[in-house]
mmCIF file of C-alpha atoms in Angstrom:
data_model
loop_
_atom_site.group_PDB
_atom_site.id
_atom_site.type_symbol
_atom_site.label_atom_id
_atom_site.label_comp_id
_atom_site.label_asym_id
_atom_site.label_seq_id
_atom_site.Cartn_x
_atom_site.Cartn_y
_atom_site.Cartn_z
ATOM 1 C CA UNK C 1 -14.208 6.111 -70.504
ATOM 2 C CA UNK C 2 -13.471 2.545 -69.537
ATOM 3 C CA UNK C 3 -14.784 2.800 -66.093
ATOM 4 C CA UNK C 4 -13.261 1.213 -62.742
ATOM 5 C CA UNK C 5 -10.933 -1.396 -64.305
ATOM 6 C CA UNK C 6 -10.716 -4.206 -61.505
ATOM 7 C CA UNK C 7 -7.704 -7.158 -61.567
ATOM 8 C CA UNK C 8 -7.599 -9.967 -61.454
ATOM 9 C CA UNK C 9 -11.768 -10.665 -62.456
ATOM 10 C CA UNK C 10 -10.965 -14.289 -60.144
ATOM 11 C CA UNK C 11 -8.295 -15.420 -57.583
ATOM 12 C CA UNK C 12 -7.822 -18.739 -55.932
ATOM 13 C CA UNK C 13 -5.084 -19.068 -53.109
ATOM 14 C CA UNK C 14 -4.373 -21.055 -50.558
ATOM 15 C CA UNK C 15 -4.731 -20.366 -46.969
ATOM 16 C CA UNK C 16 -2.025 -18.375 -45.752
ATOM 17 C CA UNK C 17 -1.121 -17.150 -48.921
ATOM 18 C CA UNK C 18 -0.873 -13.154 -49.537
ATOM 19 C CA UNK C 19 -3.569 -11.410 -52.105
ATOM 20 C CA UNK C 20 -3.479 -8.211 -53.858
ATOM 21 C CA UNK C 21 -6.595 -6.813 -55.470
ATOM 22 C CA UNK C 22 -5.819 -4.006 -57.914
ATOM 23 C CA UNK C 23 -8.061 -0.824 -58.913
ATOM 24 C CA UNK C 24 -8.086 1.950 -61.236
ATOM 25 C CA UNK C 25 -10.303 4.286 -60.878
ATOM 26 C CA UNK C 26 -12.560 6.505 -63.576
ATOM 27 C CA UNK C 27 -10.053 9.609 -64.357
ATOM 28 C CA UNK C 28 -11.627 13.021 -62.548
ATOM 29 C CA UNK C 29 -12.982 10.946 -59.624
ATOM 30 C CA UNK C 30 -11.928 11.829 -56.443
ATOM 31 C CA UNK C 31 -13.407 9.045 -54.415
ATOM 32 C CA UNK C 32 -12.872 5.240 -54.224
ATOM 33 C CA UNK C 33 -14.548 2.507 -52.060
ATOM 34 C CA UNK C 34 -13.336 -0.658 -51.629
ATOM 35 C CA UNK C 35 -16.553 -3.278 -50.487
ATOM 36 C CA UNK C 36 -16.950 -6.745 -49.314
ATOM 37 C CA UNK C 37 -20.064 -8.889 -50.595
ATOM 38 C CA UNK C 38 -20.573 -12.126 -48.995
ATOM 39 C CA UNK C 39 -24.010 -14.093 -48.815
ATOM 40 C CA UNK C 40 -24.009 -13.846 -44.762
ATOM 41 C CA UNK C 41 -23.478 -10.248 -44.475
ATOM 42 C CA UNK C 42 -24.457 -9.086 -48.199
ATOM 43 C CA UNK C 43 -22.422 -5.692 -49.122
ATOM 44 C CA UNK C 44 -20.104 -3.928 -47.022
ATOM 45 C CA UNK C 45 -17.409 -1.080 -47.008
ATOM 46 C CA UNK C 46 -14.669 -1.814 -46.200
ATOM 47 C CA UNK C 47 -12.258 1.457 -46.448
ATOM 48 C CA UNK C 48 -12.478 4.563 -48.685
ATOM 49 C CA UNK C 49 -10.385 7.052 -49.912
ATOM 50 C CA UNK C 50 -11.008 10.747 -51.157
ATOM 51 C CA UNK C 51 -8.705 12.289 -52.924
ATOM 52 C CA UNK C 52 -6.045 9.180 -51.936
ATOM 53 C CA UNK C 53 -6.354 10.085 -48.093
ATOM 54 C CA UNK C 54 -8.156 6.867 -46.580
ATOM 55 C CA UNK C 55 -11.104 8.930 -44.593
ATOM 56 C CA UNK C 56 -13.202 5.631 -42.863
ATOM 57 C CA UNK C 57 -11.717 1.792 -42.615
ATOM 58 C CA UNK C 58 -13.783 0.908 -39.966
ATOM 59 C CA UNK C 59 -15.035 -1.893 -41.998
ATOM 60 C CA UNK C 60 -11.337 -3.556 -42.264
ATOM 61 C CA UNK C 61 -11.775 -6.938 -40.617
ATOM 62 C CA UNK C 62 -8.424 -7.156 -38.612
ATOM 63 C CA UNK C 63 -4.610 -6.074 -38.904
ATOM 64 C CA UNK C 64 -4.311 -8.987 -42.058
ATOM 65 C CA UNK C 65 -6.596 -6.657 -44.654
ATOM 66 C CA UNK C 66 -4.517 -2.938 -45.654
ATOM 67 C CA UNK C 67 -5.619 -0.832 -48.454
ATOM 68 C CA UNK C 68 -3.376 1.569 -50.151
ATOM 69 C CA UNK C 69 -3.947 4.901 -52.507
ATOM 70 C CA UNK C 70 -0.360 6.162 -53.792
ATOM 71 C CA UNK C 71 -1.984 8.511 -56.349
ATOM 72 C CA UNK C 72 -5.220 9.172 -58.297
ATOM 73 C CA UNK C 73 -5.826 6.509 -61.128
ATOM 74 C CA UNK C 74 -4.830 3.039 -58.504
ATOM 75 C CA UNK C 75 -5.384 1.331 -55.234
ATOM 76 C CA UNK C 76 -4.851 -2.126 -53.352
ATOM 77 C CA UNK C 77 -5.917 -4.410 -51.037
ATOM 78 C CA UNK C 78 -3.838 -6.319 -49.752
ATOM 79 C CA UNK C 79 -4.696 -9.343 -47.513
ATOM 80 C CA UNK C 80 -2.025 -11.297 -45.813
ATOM 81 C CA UNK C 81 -2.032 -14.168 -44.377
ATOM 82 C CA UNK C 82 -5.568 -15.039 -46.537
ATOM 83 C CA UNK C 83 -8.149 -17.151 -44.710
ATOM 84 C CA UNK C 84 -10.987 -19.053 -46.331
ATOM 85 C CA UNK C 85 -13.397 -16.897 -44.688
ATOM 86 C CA UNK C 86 -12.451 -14.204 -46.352
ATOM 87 C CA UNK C 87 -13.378 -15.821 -49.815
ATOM 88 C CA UNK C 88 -15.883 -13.221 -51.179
ATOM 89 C CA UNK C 89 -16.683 -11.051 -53.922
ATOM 90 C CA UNK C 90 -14.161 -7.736 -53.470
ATOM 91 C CA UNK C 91 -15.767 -4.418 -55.462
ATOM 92 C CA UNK C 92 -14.073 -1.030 -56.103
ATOM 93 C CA UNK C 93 -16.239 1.675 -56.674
ATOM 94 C CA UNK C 94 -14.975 5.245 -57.791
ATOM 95 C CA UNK C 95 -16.856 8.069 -56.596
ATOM 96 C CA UNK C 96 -18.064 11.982 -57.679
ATOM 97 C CA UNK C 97 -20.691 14.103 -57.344
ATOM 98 C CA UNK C 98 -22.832 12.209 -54.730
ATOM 99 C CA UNK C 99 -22.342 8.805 -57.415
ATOM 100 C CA UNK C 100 -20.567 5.750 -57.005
ATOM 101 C CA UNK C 101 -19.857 3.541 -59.959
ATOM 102 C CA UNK C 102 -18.892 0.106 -59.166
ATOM 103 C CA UNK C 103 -16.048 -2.080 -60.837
ATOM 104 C CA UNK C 104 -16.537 -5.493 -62.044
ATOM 105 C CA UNK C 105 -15.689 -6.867 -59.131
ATOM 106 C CA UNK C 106 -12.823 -9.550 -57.900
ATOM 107 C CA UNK C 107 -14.339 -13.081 -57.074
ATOM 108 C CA UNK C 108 -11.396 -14.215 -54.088
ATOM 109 C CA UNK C 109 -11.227 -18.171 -53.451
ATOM 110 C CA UNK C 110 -9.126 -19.000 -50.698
ATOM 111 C CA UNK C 111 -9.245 -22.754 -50.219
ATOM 112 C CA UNK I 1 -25.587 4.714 -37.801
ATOM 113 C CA UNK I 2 -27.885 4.372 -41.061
ATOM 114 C CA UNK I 3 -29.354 1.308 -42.208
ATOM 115 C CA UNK I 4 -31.754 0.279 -44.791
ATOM 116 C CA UNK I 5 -34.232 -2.702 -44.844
ATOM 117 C CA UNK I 6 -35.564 -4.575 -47.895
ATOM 118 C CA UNK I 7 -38.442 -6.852 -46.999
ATOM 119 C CA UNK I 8 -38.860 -8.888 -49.887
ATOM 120 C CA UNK I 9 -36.270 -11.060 -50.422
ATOM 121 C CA UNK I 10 -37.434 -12.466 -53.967
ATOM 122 C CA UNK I 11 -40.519 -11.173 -56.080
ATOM 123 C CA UNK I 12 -41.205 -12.312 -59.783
ATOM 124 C CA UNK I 13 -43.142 -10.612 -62.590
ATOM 125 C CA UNK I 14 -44.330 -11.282 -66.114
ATOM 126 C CA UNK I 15 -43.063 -9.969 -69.297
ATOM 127 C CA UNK I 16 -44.447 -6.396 -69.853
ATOM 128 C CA UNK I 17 -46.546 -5.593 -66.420
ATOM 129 C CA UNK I 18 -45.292 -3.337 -63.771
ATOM 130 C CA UNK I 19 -43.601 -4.360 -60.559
ATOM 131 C CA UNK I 20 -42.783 -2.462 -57.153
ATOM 132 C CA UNK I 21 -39.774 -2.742 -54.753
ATOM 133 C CA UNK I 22 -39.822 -1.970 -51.538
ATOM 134 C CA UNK I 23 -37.564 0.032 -49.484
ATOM 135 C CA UNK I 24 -37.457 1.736 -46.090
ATOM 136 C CA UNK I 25 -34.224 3.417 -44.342
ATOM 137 C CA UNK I 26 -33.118 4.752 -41.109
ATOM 138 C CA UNK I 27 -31.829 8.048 -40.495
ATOM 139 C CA UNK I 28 -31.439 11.105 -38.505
ATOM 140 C CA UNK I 29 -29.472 13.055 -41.221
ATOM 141 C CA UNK I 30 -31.633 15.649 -43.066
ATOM 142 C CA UNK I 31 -29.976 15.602 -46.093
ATOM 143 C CA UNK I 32 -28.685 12.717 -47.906
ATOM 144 C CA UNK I 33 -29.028 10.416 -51.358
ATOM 145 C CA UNK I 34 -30.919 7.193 -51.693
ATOM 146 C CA UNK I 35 -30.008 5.055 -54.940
ATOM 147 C CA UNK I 36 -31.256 2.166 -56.370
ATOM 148 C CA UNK I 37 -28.632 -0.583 -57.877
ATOM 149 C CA UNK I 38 -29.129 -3.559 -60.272
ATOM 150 C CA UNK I 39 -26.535 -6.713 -60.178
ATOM 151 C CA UNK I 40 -27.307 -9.029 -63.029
ATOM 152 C CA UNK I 41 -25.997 -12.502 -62.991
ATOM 153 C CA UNK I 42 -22.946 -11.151 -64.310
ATOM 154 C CA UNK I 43 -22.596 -9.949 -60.693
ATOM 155 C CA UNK I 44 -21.912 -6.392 -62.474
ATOM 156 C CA UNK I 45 -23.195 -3.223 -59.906
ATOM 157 C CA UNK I 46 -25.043 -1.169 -62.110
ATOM 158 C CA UNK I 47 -26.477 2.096 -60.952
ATOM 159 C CA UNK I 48 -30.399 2.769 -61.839
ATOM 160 C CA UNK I 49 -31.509 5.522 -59.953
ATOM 161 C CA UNK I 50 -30.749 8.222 -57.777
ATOM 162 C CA UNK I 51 -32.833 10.284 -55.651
ATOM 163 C CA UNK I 52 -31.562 13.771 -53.779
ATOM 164 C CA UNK I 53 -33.692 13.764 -50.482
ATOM 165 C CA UNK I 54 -34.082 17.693 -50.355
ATOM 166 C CA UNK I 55 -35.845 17.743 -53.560
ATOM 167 C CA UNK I 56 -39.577 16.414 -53.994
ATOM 168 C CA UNK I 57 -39.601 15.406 -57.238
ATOM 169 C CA UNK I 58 -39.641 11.923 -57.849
ATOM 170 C CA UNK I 59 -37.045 10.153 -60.066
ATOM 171 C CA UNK I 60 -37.337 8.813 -63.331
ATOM 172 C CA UNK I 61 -34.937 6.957 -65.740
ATOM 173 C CA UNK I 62 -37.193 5.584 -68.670
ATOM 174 C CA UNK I 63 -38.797 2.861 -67.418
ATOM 175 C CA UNK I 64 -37.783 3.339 -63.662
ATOM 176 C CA UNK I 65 -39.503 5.525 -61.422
ATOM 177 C CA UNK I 66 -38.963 5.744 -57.670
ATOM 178 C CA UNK I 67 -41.470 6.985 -54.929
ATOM 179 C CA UNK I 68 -39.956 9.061 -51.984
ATOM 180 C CA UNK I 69 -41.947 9.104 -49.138
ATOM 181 C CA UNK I 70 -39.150 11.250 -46.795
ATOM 182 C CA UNK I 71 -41.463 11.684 -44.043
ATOM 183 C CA UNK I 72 -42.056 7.893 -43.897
ATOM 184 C CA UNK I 73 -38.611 7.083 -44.631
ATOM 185 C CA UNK I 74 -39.497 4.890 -47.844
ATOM 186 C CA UNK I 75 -38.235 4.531 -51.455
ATOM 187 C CA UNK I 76 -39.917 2.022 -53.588
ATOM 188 C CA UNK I 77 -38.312 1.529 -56.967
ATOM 189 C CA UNK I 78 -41.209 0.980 -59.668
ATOM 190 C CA UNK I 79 -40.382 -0.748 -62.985
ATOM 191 C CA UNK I 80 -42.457 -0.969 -65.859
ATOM 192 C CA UNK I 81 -42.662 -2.830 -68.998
ATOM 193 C CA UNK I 82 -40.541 -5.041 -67.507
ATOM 194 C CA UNK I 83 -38.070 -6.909 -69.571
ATOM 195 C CA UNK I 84 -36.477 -10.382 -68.889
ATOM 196 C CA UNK I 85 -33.255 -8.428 -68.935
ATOM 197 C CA UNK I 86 -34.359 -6.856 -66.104
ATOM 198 C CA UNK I 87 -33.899 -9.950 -63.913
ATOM 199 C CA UNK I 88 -31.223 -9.025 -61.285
ATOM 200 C CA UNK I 89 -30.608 -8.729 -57.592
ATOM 201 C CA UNK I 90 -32.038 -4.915 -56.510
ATOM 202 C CA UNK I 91 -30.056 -3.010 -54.303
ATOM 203 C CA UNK I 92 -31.468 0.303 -52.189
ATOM 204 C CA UNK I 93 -29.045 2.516 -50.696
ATOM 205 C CA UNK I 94 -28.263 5.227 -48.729
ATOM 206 C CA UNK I 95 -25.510 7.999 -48.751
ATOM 207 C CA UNK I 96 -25.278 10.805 -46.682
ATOM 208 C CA UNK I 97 -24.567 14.327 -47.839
ATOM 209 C CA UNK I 98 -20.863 15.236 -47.182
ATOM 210 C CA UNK I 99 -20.110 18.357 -48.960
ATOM 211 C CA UNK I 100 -18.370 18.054 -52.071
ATOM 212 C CA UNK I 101 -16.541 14.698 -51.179
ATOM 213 C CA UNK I 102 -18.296 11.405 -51.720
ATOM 214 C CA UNK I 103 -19.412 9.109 -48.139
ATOM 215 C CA UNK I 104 -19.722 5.558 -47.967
ATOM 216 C CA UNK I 105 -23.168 3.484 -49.609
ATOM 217 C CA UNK I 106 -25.126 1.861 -47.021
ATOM 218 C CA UNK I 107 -27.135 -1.002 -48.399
ATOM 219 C CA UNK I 108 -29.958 -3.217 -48.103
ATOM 220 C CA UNK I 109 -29.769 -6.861 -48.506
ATOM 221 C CA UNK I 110 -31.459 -6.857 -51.485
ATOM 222 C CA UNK I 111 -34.589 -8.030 -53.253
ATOM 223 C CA UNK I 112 -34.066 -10.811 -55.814
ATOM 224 C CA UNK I 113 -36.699 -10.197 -58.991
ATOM 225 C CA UNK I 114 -36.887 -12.713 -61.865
ATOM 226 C CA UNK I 115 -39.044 -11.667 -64.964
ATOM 227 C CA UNK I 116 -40.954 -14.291 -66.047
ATOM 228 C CA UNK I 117 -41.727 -14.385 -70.043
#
């Protein structure tokens, strides 16, 4: 298995500019996480999904961050208009049996 | 609301001796998961150890063991014969049981170790 297969691995923008971080999820998983790490306020969830219904996004900052599931094997968060405080780290984790496994993560510049 | 503290923010070690990291949680759930995660420089999450809170038995994965103290609320992560590959940011976490669908990973900060040759 390849595991959780993030794109794009970096992303610089501009302020204002819209962002869309991809995921695909390990086949057979019915749970995936997206989750914030940032130096100030280390790792955080920020929505998840089982089996593509989006159960908590409590952790979505404000109306400019949406996640989407349309089936099984993908997912995206979308940020628009970006803002350079939400220049972070972005992980997708895909989850089974009580275990998460993380993705490689998407390093998000927005200058 | 769960949340996990790590109290040691960086600890260091030398080639081939044993080191312990710290971990205490908050909960009121009776039945939940507590993991252990390693993030290299690569900034990869890698998953060491996982630890079912009904069951008594401690953990082991080779060269990881954990020790679950429930009624203290602690989960120290113990490696030994440690490696410089093992230099990484350690993450302890928390999931609540949910049945057969998967809940969210609360974490602790995180406790920086470097391995020292």
């Amino acid at each position: 298995d390849a595991g959780v297969i993030q794109s794009p691995r970096h992303e610089v923008t501009e302020m204002g500019q819209e962002v869309t971080l991809r995921c695909k999820p390990i086949s057979g998983h019915n749970s995936l996480f997206w989750y914030r790490q940032t130096m100030m306020r280390g790792l955080e969830l920020l929505i998840y999904f089982n089996n593509n219904v989006p159960i908590d996004d409590s952790g979505m900052p404000e109306d400019r961050f949406s996640a989407k599931m349309p089936n099984a094997s993908f997912s995206t968060l979308k940020i628009q208009p970006s803002e350079p405080r939400d220049s972070a780290v972005y992980f997708c984790a895909s989850g089974a049996d009580n275990e998460q496994f993380f993705g490689p993560g998407t390093r998000l510049t927005v200058l | 609301a769960q949340t996990v503290t790590q109290s040691q923010p960086e600890m260091s070690v030398q080639e081939a001796e044993t080191v312990t990291l710290s971990c205490t949680y908050d909960t009121s759930e009776s039945n939940y998961y507590l993991f252990w995660y390693k993030q290299p420089p690569s900034r990869q999450m890698i998953l060491v150890i996982r630890q079912e809170a009904y069951k008594q038995q401690n953990a082991t994965e080779n060269r990881f063991s954990v020790n679950f103290q429930k009624a203290a609320k602690s989960f120290s992560l113990k490696i030994s014969d440690s490696q410089l590959g093992d230099t990484a940011m350690y993450f302890c976490a928390f999931m609540k049981h949910s049945g057969g669908s998967n809940y969210k990973l609360t974490f602790g900060k995180g406790t920086l170790l470097t391995v020292n040759p």
